[in-house]
Coordinates of C-alpha atoms in Angstrom, one line a residue:
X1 CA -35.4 12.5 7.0
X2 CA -32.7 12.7 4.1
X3 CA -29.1 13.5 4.4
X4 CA -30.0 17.1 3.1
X5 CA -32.2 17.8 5.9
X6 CA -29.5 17.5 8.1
X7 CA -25.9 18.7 6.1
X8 CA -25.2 21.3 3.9
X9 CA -23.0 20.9 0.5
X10 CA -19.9 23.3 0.5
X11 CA -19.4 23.7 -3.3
X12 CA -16.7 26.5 -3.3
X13 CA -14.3 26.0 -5.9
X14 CA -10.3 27.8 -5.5
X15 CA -7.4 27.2 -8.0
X16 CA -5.5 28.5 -5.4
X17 CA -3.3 26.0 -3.8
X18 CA -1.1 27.6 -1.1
X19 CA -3.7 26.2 1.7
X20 CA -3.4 22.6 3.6
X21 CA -4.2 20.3 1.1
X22 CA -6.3 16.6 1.6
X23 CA -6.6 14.2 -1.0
X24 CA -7.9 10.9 -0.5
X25 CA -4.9 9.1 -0.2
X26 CA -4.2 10.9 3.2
X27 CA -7.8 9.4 4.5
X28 CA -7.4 5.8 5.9
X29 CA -10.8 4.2 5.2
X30 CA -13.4 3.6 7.7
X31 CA -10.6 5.1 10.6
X32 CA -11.5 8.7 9.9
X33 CA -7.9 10.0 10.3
X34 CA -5.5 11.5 8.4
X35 CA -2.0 10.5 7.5
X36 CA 1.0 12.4 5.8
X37 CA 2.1 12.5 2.4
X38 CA 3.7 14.5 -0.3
X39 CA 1.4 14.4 -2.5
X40 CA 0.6 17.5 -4.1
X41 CA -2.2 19.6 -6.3
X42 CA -2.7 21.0 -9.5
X43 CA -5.9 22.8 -11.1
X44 CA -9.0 23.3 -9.4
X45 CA -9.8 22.2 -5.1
X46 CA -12.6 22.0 -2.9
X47 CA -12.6 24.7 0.0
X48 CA -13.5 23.3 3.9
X49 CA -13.5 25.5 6.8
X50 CA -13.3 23.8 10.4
X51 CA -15.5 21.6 11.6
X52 CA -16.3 20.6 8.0
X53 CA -17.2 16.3 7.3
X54 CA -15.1 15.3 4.2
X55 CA -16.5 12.2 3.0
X56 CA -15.1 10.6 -0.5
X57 CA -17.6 10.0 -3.1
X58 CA -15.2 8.2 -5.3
X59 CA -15.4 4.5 -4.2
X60 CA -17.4 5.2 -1.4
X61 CA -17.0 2.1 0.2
X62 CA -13.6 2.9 1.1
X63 CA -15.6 4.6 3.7
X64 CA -13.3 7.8 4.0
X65 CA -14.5 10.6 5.7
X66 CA -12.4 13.1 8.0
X67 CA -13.4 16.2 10.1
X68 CA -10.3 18.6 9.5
X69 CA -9.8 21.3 12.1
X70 CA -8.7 24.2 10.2
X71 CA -9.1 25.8 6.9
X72 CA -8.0 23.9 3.6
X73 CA -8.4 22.5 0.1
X74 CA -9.3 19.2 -1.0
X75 CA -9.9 16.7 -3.9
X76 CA -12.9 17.2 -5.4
X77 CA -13.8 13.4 -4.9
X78 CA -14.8 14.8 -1.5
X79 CA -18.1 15.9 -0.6
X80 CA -17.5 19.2 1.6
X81 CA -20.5 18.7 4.5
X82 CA -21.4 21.2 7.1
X83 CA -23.9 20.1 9.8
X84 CA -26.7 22.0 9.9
X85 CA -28.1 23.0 13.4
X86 CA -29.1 20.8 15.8
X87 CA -26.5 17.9 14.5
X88 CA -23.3 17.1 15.7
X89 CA -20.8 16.7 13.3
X90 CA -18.8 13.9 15.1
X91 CA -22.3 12.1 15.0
X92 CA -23.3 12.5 11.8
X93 CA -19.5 11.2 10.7
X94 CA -19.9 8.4 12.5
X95 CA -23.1 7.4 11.0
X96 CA -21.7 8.1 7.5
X97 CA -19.0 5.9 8.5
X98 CA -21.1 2.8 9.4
X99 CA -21.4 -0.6 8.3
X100 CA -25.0 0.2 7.5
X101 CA -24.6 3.2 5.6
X102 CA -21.7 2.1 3.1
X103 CA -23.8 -1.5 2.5
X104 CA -26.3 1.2 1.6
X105 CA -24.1 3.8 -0.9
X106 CA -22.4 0.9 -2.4
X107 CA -25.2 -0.5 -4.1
X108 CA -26.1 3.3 -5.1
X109 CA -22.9 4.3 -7.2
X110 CA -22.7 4.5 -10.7
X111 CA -19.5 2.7 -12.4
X112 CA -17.6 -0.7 -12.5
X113 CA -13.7 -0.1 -12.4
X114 CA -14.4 4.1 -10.2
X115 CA -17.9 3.8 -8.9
X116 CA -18.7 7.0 -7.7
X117 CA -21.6 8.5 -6.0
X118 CA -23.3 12.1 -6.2
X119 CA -24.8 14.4 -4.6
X120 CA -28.5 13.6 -5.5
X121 CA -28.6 10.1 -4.8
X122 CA -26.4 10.6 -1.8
X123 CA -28.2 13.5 -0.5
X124 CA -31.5 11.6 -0.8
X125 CA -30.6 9.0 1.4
X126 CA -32.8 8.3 4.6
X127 CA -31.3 8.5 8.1
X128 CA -32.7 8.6 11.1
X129 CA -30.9 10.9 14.2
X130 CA -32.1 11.1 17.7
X131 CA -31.5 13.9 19.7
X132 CA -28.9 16.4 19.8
X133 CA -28.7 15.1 23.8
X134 CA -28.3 11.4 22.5
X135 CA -26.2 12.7 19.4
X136 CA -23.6 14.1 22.1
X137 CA -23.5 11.1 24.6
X138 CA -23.5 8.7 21.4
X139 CA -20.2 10.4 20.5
X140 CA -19.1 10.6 24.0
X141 CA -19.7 7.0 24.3
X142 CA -17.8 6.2 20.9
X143 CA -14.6 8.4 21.8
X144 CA -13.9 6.5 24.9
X145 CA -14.4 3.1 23.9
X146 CA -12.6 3.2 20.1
X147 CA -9.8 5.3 22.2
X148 CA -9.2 2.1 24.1
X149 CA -9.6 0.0 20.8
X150 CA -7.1 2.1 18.8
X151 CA -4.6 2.0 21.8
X152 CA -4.5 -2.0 21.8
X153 CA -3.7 -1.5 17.9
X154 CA -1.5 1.1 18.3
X155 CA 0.6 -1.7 20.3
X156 CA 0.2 -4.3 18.3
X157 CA 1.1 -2.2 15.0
X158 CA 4.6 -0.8 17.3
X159 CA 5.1 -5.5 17.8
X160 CA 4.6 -5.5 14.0
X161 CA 7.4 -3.2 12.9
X162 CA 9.8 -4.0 15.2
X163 CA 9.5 -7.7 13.7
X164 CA 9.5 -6.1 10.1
X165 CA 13.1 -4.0 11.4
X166 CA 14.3 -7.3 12.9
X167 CA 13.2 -9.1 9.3
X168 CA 14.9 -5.7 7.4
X169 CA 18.2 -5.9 9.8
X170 CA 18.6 -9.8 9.3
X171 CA 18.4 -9.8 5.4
X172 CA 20.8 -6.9 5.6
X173 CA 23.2 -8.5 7.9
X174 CA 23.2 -12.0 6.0
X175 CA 23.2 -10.8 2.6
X176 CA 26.7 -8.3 3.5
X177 CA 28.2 -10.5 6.3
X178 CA 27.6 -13.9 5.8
X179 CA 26.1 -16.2 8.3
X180 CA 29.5 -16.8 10.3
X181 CA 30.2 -13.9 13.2
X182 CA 33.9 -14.3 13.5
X183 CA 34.8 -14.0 9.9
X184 CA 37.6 -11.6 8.9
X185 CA 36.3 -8.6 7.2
X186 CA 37.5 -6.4 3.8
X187 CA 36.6 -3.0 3.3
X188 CA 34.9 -2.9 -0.8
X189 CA 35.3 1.2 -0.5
X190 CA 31.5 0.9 -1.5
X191 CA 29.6 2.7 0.8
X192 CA 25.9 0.7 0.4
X193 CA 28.2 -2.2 1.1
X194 CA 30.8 -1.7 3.3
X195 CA 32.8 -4.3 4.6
X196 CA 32.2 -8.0 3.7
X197 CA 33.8 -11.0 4.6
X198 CA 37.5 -11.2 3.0
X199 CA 36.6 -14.4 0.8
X200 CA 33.7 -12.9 -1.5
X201 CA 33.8 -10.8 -4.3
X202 CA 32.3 -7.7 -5.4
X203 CA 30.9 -7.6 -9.0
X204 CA 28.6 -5.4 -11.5
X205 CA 24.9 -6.9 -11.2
X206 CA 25.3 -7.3 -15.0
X207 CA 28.1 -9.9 -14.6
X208 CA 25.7 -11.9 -12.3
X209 CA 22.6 -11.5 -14.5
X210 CA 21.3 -11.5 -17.6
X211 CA 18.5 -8.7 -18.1
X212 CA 15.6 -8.6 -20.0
X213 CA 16.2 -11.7 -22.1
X214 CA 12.9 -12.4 -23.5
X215 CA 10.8 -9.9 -24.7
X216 CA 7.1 -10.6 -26.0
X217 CA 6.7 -9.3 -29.6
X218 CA 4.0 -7.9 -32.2
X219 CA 4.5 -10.8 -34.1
X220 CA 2.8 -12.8 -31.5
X221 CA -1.0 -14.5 -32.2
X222 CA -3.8 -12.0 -30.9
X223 CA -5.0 -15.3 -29.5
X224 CA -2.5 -16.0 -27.1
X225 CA -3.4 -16.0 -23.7
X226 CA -1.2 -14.9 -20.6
X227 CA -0.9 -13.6 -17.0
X228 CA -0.3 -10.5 -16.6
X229 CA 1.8 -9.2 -13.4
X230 CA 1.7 -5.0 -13.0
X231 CA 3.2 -2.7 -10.4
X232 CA 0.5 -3.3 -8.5
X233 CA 0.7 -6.5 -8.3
X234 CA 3.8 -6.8 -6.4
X235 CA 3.9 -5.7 -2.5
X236 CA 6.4 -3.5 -0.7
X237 CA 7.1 -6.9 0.9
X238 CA 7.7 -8.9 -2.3
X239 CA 4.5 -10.8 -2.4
X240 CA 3.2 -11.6 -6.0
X241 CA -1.1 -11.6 -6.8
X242 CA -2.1 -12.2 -10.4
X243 CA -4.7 -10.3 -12.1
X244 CA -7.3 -11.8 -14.5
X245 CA -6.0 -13.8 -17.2
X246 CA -5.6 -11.3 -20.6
X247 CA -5.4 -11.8 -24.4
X248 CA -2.4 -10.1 -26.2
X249 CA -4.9 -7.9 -27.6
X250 CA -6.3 -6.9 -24.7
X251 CA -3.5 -6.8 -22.6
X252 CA -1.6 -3.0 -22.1
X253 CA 1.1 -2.5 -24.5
X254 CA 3.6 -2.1 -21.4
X255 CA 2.6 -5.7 -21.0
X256 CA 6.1 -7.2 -23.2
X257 CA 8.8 -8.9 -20.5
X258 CA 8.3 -12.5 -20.3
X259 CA 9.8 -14.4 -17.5
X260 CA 10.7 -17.9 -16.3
X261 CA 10.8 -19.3 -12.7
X262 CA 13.8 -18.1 -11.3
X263 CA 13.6 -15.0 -12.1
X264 CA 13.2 -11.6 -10.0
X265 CA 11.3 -8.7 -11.0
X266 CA 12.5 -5.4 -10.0
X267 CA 10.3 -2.5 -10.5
X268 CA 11.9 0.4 -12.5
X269 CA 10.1 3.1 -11.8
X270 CA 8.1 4.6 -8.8
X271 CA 11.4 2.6 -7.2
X272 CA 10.2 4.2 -3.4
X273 CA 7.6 1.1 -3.9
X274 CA 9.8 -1.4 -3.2
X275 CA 7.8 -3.5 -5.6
X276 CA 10.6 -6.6 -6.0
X277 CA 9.5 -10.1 -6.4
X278 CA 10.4 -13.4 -7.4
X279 CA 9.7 -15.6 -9.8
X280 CA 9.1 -19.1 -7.4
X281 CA 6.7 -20.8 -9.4
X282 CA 5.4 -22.3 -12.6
X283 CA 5.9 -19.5 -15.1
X284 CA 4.1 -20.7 -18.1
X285 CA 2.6 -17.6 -20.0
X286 CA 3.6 -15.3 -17.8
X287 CA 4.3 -11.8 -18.9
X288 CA 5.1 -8.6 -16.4
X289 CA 5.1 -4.9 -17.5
X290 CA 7.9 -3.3 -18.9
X291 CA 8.0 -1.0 -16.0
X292 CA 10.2 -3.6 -14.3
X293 CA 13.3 -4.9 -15.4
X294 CA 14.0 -8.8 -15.0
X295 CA 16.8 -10.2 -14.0
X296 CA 17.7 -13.7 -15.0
X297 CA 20.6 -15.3 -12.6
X298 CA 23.3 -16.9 -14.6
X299 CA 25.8 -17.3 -12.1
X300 CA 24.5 -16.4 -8.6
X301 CA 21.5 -18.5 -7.2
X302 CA 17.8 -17.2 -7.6
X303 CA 17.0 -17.1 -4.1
X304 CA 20.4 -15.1 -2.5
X305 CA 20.1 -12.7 -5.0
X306 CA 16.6 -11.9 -4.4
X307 CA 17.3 -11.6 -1.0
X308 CA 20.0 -9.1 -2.1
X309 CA 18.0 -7.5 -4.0
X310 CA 15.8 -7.1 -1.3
X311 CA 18.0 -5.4 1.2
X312 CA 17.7 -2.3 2.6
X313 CA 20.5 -0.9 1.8
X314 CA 20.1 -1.7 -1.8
X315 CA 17.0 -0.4 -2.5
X316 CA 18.2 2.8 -1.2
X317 CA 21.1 3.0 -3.9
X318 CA 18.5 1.8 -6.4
X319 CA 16.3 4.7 -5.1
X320 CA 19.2 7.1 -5.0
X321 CA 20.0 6.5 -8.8
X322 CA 16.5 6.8 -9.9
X323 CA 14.9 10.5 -11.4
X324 CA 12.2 12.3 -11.3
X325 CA 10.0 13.3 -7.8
X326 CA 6.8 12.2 -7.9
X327 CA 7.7 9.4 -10.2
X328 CA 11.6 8.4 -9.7
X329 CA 12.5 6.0 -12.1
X330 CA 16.0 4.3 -13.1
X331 CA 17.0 3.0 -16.4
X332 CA 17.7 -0.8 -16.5
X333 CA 21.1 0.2 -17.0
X334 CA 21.8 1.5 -14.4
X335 CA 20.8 -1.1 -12.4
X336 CA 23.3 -3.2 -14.1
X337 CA 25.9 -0.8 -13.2
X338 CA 25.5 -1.6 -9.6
X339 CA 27.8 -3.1 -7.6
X340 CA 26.7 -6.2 -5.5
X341 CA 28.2 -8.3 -3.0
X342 CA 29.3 -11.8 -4.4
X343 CA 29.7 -14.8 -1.5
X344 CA 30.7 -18.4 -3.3
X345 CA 27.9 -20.0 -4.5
X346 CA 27.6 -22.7 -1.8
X347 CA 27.0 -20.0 0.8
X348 CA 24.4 -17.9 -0.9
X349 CA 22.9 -21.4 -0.9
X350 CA 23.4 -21.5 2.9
X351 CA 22.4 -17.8 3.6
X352 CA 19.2 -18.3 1.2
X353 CA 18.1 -21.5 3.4
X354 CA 18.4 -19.5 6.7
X355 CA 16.4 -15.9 5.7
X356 CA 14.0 -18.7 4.4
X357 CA 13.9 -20.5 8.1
X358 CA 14.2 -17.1 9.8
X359 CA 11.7 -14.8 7.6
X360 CA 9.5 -17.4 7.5
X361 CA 8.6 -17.3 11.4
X362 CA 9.1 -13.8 11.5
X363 CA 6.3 -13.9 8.9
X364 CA 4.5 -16.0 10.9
X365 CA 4.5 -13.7 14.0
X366 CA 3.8 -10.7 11.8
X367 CA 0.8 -12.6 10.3
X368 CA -0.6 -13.7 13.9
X369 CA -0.3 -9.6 15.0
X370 CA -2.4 -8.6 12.1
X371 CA -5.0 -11.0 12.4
X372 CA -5.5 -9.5 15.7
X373 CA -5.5 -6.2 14.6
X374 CA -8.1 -6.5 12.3
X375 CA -10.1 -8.8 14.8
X376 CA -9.6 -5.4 16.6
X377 CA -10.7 -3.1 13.4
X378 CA -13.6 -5.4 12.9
X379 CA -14.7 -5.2 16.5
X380 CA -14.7 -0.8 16.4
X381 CA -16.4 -0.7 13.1
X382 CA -19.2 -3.4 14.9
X383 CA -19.4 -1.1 17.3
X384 CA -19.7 1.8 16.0
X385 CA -22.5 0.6 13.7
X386 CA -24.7 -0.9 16.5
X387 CA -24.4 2.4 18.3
X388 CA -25.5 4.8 15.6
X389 CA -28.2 2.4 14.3
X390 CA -29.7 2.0 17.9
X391 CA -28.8 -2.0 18.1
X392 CA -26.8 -0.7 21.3
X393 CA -28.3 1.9 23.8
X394 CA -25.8 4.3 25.7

């Protein structure tokens, strides 16, 4: 049978926007749960009533679907579903959710950059359901054992962050307080900063740093070729991927900063990202959008004052200065403005090689705990596709 034997498209439309709202950010893909955000919506919604399968037909092989439980709007990436009778919903999500199923849609959508699926070809797809008995003890079955699955990542994700606070707390602590317990302390009457030993310094970022020093210009050949580093290519965490390799023609016109190892990259808007990296490597023909500022070091070292820069308590004053809601930004100036913490330079050597020695195995133990967690993610999602497909009988 197809999927329209066994579902039925909700298509009602609302502008109205006072209701729950799901978009499908707050759908973690292939989990089938929903988590909390601010996002918010404009224009024209999807209705669902209870009981309803959301399933998102924009990049399908996220695999997102979701069974809310009351009355609500959505994106219109989602497909509204209502089992017909003699299905089980929970069922009939979990078969949408399979490894078999999404390896199926995948190679169905339309689109390179925001494949997306619709309702014909998805509808037309051929499933096969047992039973509404089976259906039931299928479910039954799956409840019970992903319980126990999600439990054990549950714990491991609670291990994970309380390394990440212990990572957060020492980078705080080194970066304001030096690496020596019994030092006498000064009050800065700077409230991000606080007290800090009575030998350092406090000073404007600007005096340690020289921003946005080389700028990429029209003048330059339509042949050059460079790496590009976006927003997005920077993690909450600081890590650095490249994308392709881009032309100046080709590249987006935000693409204009150069930068040079030693650098750090500190994203000026959408600042609640956290997206601040260094510059560690060989920097030849590399170019980052102009939605960071870079700061060039001319008197502090690189690595302490990206380490500074990646404090806490920092990024909340960077946060705190930047405008707008859904997009705060912050001028480069203002950033400047800032005032920063200032050890000599032969301890910000020291206190760079010890968050190097101490993230480092934190990073270690934080890599270890997700590995096991996706063994664990890899492990439900097996199951769950063996069940539904009959390779398992319950």
């Amino acid at each position: 049978m197809r999927l329209k034997d066994v579902v039925i498209l909700r298509n009602e439309k609302t502008t109205d926007t006072s209701k729950p709202y799901i978009a499908l950010e707050n759908i973690i893909s292939w989990d089938a749960k929903y988590i909390e955000s601010s996002i918010e919506t404009e224009g024209t919604n999807s209705v669902f009533k209870p009981n309803d399968i959301l399933f998102g037909k924009l990049r399908p092989y996220l695999a997102k679907g979701f069974i809310p439980s009351y009355e609500g709007i959505c994106s219109t990436e989602f497909f509204v579903l209502k089992a017909k009778k003699g299905y089980y919903t929970q069922y009939l999500l979990y078969l949408l959710l399979s490894h078999s199923f999404i390896d199926y849609i995948k190679n169905q959508v339309a689109g390179v950059k925001m494949p997306r699926t619709n309702w014909e070809t998805f509808s037309s797809i051929e499933v096969s359901i047992p039973s509404l008995e089976v259906q039931q003890r299928i479910v039954e079955y799956l409840e019970a054992k992903t319980t126990e699955i999600d439990k054990k990542i549950e714990l491991l994700g609670k291990k994970r962050d309380a390394y990440n606070r212990l990572k957060t707390a020492t980078i705080n602590r080194a970066v304001t307080r030096g690496l020596d317990e019994h030092v006498k302390l000064k009050d800065t009457g700077i409230d991000w900063i606080g007290e800090i030993p009575v030998h350092w310094k406090t000073r404007r970022i600007k005096d340690e740093v020289e921003v946005n020093k080389l700028t990429l210009t029209e003048s330059t050949s339509p042949m050059y070729k460079f790496r590009y580093i976006d927003i997005s290519n920077v993690s909450s965490e600081g890590v650095i991927s490249f994308i392709e390799e881009v032309y100046f023609y080709e590249a987006p016109s935000r693409a204009r900063r150069i930068v040079q190892k030693g650098d750090i990259i500190v994203s000026t808007v959408r600042t609640y990202l956290k997206s601040i990296g260094m510059i560690d490597f060989d920097a030849k023909d590399v170019v980052v959008s102009t939605g960071f500022a870079v700061l060039s070091p001319i008197k502090s070292y690189s690595k302490y004052f990206y380490y500074l820069l990646r404090s806490n308590h920092l990024i909340d004053e960077i946060c705190a200065l930047s405008s707008g809601v859904s997009y705060p930004a912050i001028a480069a100036t203002r950033i400047e403005s800032i005032n920063i913490p200032v050890p000599p330079l032969e301890e910000q050597k020291q206190i760079a090689a010890y968050l190097d020695e101490r993230c480092a195995k934190i990073d270690e133990a934080v890599r270890i705990i997700d590995k096991q967690i996706d063994a664990l993610k890899r492990l439900k999602r097996s199951l769950i596709n063996e069940v539904v497909t009959g390779k398992r009988m319950v």
